[in-house]
Tab-separated table of C-alpha atoms in Angstrom:
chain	number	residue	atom	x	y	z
Q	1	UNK	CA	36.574	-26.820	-12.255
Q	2	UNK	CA	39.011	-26.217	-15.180
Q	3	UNK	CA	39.202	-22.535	-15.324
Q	4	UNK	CA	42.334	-20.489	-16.522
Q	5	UNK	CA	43.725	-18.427	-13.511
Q	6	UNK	CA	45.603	-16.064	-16.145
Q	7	UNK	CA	43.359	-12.299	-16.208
Q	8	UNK	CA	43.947	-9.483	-18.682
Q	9	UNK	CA	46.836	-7.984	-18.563
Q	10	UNK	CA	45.059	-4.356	-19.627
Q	11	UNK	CA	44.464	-2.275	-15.719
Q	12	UNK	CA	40.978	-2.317	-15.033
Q	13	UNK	CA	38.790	0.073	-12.815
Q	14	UNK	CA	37.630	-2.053	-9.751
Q	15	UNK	CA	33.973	-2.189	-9.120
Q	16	UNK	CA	32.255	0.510	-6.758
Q	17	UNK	CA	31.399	-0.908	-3.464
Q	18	UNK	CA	27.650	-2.480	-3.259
Q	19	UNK	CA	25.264	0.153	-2.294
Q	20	UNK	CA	23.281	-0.798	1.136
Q	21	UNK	CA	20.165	1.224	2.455
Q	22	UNK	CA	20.265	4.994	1.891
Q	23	UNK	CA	23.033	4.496	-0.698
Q	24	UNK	CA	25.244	3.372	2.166
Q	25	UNK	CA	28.666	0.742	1.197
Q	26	UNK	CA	26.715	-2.886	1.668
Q	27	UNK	CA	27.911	-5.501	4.113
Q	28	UNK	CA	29.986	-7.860	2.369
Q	29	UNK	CA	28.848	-10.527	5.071
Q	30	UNK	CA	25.714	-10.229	3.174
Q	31	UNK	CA	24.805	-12.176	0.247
Q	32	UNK	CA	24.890	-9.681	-3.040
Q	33	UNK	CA	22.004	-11.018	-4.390
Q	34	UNK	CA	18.716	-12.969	-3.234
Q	35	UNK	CA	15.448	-13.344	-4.413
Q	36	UNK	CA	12.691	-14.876	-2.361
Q	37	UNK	CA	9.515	-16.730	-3.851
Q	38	UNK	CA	9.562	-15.435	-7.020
Q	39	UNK	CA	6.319	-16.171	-9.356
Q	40	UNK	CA	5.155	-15.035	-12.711
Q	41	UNK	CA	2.788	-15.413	-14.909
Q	42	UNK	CA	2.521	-14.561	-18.627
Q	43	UNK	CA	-0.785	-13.716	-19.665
Q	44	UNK	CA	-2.509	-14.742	-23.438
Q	45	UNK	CA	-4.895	-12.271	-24.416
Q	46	UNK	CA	-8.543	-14.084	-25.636
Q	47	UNK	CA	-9.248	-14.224	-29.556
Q	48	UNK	CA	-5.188	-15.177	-30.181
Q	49	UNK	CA	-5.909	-18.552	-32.233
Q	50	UNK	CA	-9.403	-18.735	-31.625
Q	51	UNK	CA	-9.785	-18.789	-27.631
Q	52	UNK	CA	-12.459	-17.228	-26.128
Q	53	UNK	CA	-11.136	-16.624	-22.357
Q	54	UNK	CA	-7.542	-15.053	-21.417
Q	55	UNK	CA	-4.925	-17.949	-21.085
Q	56	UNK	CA	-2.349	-17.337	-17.968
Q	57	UNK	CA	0.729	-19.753	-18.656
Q	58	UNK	CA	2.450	-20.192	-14.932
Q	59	UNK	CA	6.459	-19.480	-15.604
Q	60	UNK	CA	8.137	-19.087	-12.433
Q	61	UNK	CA	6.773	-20.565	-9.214
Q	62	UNK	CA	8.108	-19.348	-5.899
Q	63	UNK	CA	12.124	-19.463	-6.830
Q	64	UNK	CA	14.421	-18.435	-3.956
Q	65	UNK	CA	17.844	-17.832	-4.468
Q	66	UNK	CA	20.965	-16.603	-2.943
Q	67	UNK	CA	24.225	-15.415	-4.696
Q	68	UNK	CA	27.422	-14.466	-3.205
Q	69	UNK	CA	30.060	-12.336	-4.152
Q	70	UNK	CA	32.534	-13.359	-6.546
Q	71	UNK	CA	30.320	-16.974	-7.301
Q	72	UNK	CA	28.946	-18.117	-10.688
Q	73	UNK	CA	25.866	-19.205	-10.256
Q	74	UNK	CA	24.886	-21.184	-13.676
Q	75	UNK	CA	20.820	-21.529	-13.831
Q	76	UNK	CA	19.896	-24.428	-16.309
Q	77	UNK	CA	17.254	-26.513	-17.580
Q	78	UNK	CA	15.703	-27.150	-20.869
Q	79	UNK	CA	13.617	-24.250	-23.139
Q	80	UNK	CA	10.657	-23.263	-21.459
Q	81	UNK	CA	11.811	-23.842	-17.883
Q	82	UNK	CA	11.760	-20.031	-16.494
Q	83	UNK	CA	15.615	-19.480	-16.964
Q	84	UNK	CA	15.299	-15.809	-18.960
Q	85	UNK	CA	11.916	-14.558	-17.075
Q	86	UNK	CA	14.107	-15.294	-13.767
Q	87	UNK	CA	16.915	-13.464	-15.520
Q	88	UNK	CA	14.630	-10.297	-16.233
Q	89	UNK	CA	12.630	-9.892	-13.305
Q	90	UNK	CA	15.692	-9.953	-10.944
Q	91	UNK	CA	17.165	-6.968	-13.747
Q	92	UNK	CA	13.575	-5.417	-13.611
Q	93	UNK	CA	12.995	-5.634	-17.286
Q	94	UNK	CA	9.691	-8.401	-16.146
Q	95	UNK	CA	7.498	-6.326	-13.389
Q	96	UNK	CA	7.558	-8.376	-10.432
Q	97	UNK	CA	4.072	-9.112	-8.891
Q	98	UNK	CA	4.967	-11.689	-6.496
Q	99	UNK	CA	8.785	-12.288	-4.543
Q	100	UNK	CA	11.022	-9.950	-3.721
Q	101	UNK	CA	14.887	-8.991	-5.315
Q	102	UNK	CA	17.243	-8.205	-2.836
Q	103	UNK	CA	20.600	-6.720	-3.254
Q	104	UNK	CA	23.764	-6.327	-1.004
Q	105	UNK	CA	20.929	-6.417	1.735
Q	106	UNK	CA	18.500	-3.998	0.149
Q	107	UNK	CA	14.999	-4.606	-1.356
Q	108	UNK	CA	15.310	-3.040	-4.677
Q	109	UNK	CA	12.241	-4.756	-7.072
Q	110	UNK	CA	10.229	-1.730	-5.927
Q	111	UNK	CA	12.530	1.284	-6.781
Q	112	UNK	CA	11.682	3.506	-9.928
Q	113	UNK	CA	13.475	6.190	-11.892
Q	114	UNK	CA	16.924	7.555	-10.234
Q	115	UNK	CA	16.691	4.723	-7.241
Q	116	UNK	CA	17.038	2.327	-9.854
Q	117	UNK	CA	19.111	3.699	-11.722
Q	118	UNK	CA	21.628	3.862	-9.220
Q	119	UNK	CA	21.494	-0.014	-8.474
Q	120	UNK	CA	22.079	-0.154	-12.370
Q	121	UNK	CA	25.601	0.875	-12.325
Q	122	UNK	CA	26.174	-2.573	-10.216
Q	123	UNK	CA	23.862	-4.843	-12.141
Q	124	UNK	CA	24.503	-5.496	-15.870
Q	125	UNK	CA	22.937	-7.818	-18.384
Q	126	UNK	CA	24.332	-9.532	-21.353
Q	127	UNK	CA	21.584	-10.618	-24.155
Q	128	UNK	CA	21.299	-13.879	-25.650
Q	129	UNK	CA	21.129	-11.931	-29.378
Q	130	UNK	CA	24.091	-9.658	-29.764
Q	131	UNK	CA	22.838	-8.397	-32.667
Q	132	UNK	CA	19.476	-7.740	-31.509
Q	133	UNK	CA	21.266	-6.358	-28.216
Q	134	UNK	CA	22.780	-3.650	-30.334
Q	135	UNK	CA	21.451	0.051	-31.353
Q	136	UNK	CA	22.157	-0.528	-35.601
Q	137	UNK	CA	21.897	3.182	-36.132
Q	138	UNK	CA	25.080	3.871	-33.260
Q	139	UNK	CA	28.780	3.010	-33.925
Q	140	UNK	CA	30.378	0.821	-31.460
Q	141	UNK	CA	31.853	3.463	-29.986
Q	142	UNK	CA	28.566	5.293	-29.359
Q	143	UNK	CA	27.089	2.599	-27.766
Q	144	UNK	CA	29.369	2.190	-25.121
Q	145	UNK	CA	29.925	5.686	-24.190
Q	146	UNK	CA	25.772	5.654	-23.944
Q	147	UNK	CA	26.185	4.138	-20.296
Q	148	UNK	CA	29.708	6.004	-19.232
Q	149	UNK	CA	27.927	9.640	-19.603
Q	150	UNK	CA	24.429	8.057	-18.196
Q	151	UNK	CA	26.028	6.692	-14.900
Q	152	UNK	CA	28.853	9.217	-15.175
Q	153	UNK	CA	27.881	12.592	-16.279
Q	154	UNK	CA	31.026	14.334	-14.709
Q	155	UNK	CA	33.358	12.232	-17.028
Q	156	UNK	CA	34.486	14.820	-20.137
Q	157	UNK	CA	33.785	13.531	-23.413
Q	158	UNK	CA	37.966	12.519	-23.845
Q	159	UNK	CA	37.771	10.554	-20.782
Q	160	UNK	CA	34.918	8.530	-22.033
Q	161	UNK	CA	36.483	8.035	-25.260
Q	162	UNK	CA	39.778	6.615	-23.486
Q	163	UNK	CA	37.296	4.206	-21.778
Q	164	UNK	CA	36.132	2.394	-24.550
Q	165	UNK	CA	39.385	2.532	-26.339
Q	166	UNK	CA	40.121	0.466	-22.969
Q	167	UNK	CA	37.047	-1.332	-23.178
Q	168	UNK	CA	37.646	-2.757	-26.749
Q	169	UNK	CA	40.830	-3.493	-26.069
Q	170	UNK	CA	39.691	-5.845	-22.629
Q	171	UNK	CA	37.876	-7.442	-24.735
Q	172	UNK	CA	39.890	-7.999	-27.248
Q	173	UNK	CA	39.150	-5.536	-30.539
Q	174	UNK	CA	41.049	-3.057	-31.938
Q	175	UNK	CA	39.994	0.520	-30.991
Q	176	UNK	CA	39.628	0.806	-34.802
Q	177	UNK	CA	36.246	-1.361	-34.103
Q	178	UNK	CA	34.831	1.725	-32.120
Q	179	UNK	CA	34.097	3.293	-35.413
Q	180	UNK	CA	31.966	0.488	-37.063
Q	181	UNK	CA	28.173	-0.225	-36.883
Q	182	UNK	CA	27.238	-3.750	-35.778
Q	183	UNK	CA	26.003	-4.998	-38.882
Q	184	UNK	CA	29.785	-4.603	-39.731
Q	185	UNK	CA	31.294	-7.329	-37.169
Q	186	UNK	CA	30.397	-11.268	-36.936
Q	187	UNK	CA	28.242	-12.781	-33.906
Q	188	UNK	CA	31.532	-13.587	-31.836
Q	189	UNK	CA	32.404	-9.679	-32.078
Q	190	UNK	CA	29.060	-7.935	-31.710
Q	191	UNK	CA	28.787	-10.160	-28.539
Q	192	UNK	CA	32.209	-9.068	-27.698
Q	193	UNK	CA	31.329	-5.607	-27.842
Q	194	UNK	CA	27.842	-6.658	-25.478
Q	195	UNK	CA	30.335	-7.670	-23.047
Q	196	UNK	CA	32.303	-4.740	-23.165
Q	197	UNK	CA	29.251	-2.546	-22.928
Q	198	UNK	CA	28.369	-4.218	-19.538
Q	199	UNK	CA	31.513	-3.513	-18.388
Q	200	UNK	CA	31.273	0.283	-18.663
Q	201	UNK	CA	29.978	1.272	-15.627
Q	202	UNK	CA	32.326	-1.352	-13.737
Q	203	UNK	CA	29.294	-3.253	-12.044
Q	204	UNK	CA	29.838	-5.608	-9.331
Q	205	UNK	CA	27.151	-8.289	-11.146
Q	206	UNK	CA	26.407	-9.859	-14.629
Q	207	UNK	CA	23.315	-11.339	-15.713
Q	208	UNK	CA	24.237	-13.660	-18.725
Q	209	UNK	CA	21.282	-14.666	-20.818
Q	210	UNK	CA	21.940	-17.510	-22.902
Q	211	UNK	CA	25.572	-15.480	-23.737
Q	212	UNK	CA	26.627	-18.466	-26.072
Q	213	UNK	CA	24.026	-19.956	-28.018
Q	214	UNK	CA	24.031	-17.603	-30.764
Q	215	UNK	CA	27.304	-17.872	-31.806
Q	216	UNK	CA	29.056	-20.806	-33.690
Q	217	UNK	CA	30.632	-23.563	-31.942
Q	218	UNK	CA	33.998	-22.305	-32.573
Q	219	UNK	CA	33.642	-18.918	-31.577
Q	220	UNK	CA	31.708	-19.697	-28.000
Q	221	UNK	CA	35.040	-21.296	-26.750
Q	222	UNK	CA	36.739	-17.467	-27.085
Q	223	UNK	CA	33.726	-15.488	-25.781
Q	224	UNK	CA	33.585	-18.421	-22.833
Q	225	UNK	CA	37.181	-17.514	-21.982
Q	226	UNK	CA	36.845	-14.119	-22.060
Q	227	UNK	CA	33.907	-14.254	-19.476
Q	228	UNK	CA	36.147	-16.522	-17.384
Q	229	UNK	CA	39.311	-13.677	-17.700
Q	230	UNK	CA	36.998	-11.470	-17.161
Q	231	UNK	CA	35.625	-12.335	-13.667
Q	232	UNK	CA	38.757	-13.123	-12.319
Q	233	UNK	CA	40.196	-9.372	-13.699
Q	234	UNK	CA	37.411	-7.925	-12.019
Q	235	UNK	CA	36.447	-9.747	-9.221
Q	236	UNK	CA	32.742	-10.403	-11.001
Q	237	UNK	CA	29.777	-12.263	-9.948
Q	238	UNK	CA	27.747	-14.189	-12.298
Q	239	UNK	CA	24.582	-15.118	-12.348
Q	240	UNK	CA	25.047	-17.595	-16.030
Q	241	UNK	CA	21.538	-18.907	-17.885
Q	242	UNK	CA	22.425	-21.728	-20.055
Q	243	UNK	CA	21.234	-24.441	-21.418
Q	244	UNK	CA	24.590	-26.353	-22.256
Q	245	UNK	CA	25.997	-28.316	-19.762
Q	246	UNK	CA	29.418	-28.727	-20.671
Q	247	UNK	CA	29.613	-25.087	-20.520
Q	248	UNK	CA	28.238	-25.134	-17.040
Q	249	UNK	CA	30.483	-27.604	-15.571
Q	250	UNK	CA	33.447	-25.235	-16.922
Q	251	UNK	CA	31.982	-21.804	-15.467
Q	252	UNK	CA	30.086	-22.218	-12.488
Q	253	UNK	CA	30.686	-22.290	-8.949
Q	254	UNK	CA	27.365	-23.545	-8.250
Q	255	UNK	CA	24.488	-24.551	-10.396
Q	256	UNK	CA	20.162	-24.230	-9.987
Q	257	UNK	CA	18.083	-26.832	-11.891
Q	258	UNK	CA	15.005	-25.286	-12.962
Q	259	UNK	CA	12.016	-27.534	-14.190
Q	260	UNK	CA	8.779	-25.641	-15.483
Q	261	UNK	CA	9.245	-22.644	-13.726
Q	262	UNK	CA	10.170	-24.617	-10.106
Q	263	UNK	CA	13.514	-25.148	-8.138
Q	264	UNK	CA	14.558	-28.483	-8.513
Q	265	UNK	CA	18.256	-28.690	-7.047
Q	266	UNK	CA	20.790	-25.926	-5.891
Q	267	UNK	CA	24.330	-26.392	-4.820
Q	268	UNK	CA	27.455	-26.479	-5.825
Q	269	UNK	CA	28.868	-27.359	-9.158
Q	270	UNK	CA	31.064	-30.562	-8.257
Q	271	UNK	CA	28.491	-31.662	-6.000
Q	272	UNK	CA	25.740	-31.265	-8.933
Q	273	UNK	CA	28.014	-33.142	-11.559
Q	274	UNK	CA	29.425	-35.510	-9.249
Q	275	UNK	CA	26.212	-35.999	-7.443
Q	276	UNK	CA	22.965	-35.364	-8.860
Q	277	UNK	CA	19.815	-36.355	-6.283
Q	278	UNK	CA	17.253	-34.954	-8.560
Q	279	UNK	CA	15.848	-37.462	-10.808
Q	280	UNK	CA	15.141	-34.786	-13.405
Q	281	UNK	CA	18.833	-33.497	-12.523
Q	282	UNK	CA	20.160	-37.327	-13.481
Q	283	UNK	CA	18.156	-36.696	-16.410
Q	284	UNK	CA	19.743	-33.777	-17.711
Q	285	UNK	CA	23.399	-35.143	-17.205
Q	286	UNK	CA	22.146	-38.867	-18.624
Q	287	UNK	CA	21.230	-36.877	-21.796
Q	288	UNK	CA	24.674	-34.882	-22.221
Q	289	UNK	CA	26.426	-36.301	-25.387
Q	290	UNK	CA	29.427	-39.039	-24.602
Q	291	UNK	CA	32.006	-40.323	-26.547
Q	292	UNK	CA	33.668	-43.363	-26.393
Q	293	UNK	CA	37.531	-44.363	-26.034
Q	294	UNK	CA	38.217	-43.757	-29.565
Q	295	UNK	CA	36.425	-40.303	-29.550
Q	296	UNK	CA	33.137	-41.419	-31.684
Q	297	UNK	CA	30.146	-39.616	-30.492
Q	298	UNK	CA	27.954	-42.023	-28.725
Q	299	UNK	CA	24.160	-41.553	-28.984
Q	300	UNK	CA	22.827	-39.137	-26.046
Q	301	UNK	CA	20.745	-40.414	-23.727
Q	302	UNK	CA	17.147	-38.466	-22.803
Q	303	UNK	CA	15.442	-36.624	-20.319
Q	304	UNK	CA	11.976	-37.454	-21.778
Q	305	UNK	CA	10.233	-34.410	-20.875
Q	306	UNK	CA	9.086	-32.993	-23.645
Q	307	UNK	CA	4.929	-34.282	-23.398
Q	308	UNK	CA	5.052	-33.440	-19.804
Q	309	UNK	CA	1.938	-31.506	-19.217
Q	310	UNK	CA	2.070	-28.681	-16.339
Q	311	UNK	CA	0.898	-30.326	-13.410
Q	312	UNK	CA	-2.259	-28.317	-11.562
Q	313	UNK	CA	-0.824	-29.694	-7.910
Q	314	UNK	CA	1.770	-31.800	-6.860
Q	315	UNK	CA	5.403	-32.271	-7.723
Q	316	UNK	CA	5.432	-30.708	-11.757
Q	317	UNK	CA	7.947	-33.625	-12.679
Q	318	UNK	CA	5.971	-36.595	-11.314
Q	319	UNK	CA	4.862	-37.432	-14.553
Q	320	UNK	CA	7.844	-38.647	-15.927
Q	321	UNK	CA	9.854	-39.279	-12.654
Q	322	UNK	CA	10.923	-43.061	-11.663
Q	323	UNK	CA	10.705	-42.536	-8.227
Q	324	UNK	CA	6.870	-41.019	-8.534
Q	325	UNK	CA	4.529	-41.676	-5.746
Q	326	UNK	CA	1.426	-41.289	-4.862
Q	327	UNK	CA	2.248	-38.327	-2.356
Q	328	UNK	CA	3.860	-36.417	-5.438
Q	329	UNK	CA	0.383	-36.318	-6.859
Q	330	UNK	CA	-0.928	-34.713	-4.011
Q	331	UNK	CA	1.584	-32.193	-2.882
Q	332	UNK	CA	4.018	-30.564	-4.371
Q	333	UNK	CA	7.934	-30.957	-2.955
Q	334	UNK	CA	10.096	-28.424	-0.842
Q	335	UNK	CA	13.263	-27.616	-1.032
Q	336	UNK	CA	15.041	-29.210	1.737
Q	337	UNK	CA	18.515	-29.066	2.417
Q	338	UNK	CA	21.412	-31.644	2.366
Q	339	UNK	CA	23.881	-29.927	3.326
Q	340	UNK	CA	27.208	-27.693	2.697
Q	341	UNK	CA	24.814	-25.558	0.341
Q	342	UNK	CA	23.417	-28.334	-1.458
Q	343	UNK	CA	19.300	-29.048	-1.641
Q	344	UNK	CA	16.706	-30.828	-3.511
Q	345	UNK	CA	13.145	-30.683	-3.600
Q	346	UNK	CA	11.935	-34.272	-4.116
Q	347	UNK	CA	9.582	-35.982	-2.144
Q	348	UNK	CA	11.488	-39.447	-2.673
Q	349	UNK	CA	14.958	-37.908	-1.642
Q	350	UNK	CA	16.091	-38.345	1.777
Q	351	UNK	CA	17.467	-35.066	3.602
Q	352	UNK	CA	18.888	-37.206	6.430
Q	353	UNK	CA	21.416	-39.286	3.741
Q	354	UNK	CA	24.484	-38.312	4.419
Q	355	UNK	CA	25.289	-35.412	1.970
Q	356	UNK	CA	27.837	-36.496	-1.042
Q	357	UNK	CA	26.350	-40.162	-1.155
Q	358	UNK	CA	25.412	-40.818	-4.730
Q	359	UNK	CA	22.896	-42.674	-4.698
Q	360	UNK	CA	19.973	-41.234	-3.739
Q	361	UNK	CA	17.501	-42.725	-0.718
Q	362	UNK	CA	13.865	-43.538	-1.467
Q	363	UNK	CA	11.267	-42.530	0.934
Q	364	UNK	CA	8.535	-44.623	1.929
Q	365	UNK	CA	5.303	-43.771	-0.454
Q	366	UNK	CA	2.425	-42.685	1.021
């Protein structure tokens, strides 16, 4: 990866150790976050459009993850795939009904009111919207001493104000900014200011929903950096939803391929880009924009997956997948590993290839 080494220069609070069972400092020999056969499904109340019966569209479908300290784990695919419902059932904004969320080695998808709360201070989310993200009645300032006196009521009222003077200014605004109301600042700032308000309470991980794709082209370039700087100030994990590749390849550490709600491919990032085994993987880097030698945009190539229909068994991609057989029809794929943290669920992949070998090894139908 490409990534700047150089962090901000301002003196940052570190982030409070991981809390383990009973509140206890975590093991750091244990993954900071995992989630195990997650499923949802988002249910259509009848009469909407004329139906006459409830409509239950399947959006995750038993997603297992694991995320270690300090990664970036970028979770892409195209709209519709499952990337933001993943993102807000592991923050517990989704109730979970089936899979579990574990963190620093504790099952937290169950806790309510203070146990939560206390998991909060370590887990932060940045919206897709800034604007939308943002209380329109609260000055800056307001809004990010909402979480300092929440997670820190013993801080006195100067101390939180000299937080998010240092706040703004890790992010890069003046402390003049404090005193404005969002409707005041452009997308790149108001997002600047979401960053700086997940930040507050110095958590150890940051869910980042589609951070990016709200601002103009110009502007995501800074607010990319600044994540970058930021993680490397602070010693941050990310878990990254995204859509753009190029972005991806830049940030991540390792990367998860969703497709209609399933886990297609997981490993890491310069295995991913340098060797895809997914054919719906291949598809998404075959459709990435190219240029030729004298910088003229060539025309993108395409995944073709837009008239896919959501497959009632079997392997969800087989529909549009060269390698389709008839055993994809019948049963749908598990993820198998390759190995040194890379695996695929395809039915056509072989697990015994050796791992790094680009081109992938076709299985026998059946």
């Amino acid at each position: 990866m490409n990534r700047s080494a150089d962090a901000t220069a301002t003196p940052v609070p570190t982030p409070a150790p991981a809390l383990g069972a009973l509140g206890q400092p975590a093991d750091v020999a244990l993954p900071l976050l995992e989630v195990r056969g997650l499923s949802h499904r988002y249910r259509l109340p009848r009469g909407v459009f004329g139906r006459r019966r409830p409509v239950e569209i399947q959006a995750l479908e038993a997603v297992s993850l694991t995320l270690w300290r300090g990664d970036a784990l970028c979770v892409v695919g195209e709209s519709g795939s499952g990337k933001s419902t993943l993102a807000r059932l592991i923050m517990g904004l989704l109730k979970l009904e089936v899979g579990e969320v574990h963190y620093a080695g504790s099952r937290i998808d169950h806790l309510e009111g203070r146990q939560r709360q206390r998991y909060r201070r370590h887990m932060q989310m940045i919206f897709q919207d800034p604007y939308a993200s943002l209380n329109p009645r609260l000055r800056i300032a307001q809004t990010l001493e909402e979480p300092i006196r929440v997670h820190f009521p013993e801080a006195s009222r100067q101390q939180a104000r000299e937080r998010v003077d240092t706040l703004l200014s890790d992010v890069g605004l003046d402390r003049g900014w404090g005193e404005r109301y969002p409707h005041e600042l452009s997308g790149g700032q108001r997002q600047r200011v979401a960053i700086a308000r997940a930040l507050s309470v110095s958590p150890e991980l940051i869910v980042a929903d589609e951070p990016l794709s709200a601002l103009d082209l110009s502007v995501q370039a800074q607010v990319l950096n600044l994540l970058v700087d930021t993680q490397l100030a602070r010693r941050l994990t990310y878990l990254f939803i995204s859509h753009d590749l190029a972005v991806v390849e830049y940030l991540a550490t390792h990367v998860a391929v969703l497709y209609r709600g399933t886990l297609c491919e997981v490993g890491p990032a310069a295995q991913i880009f340098a060797a895809p085994r997914h054919p719906y993987t291949r598809a998404l880097l075959a459709a990435r924009p190219r240029f030729d030698e004298a910088g003229a945009q060539c025309v993108a190539g395409s995944a073709d997956t837009s008239s896919a229909m959501p497959a009632t068994r079997g392997c969800v991609y087989r529909h549009h997948c060269p390698l389709a057989t008839p055993l994809c029809a019948r049963e749908p794929p598990s993820l198998e590993a390759l190995g040194d943290g890379h695996a695929v669920a395809c039915h056509a992949i072989d697990a015994s290839a050796v791992p790094g070998d680009t081109q992938a090894q076709s299985r026998p139908g059946s």
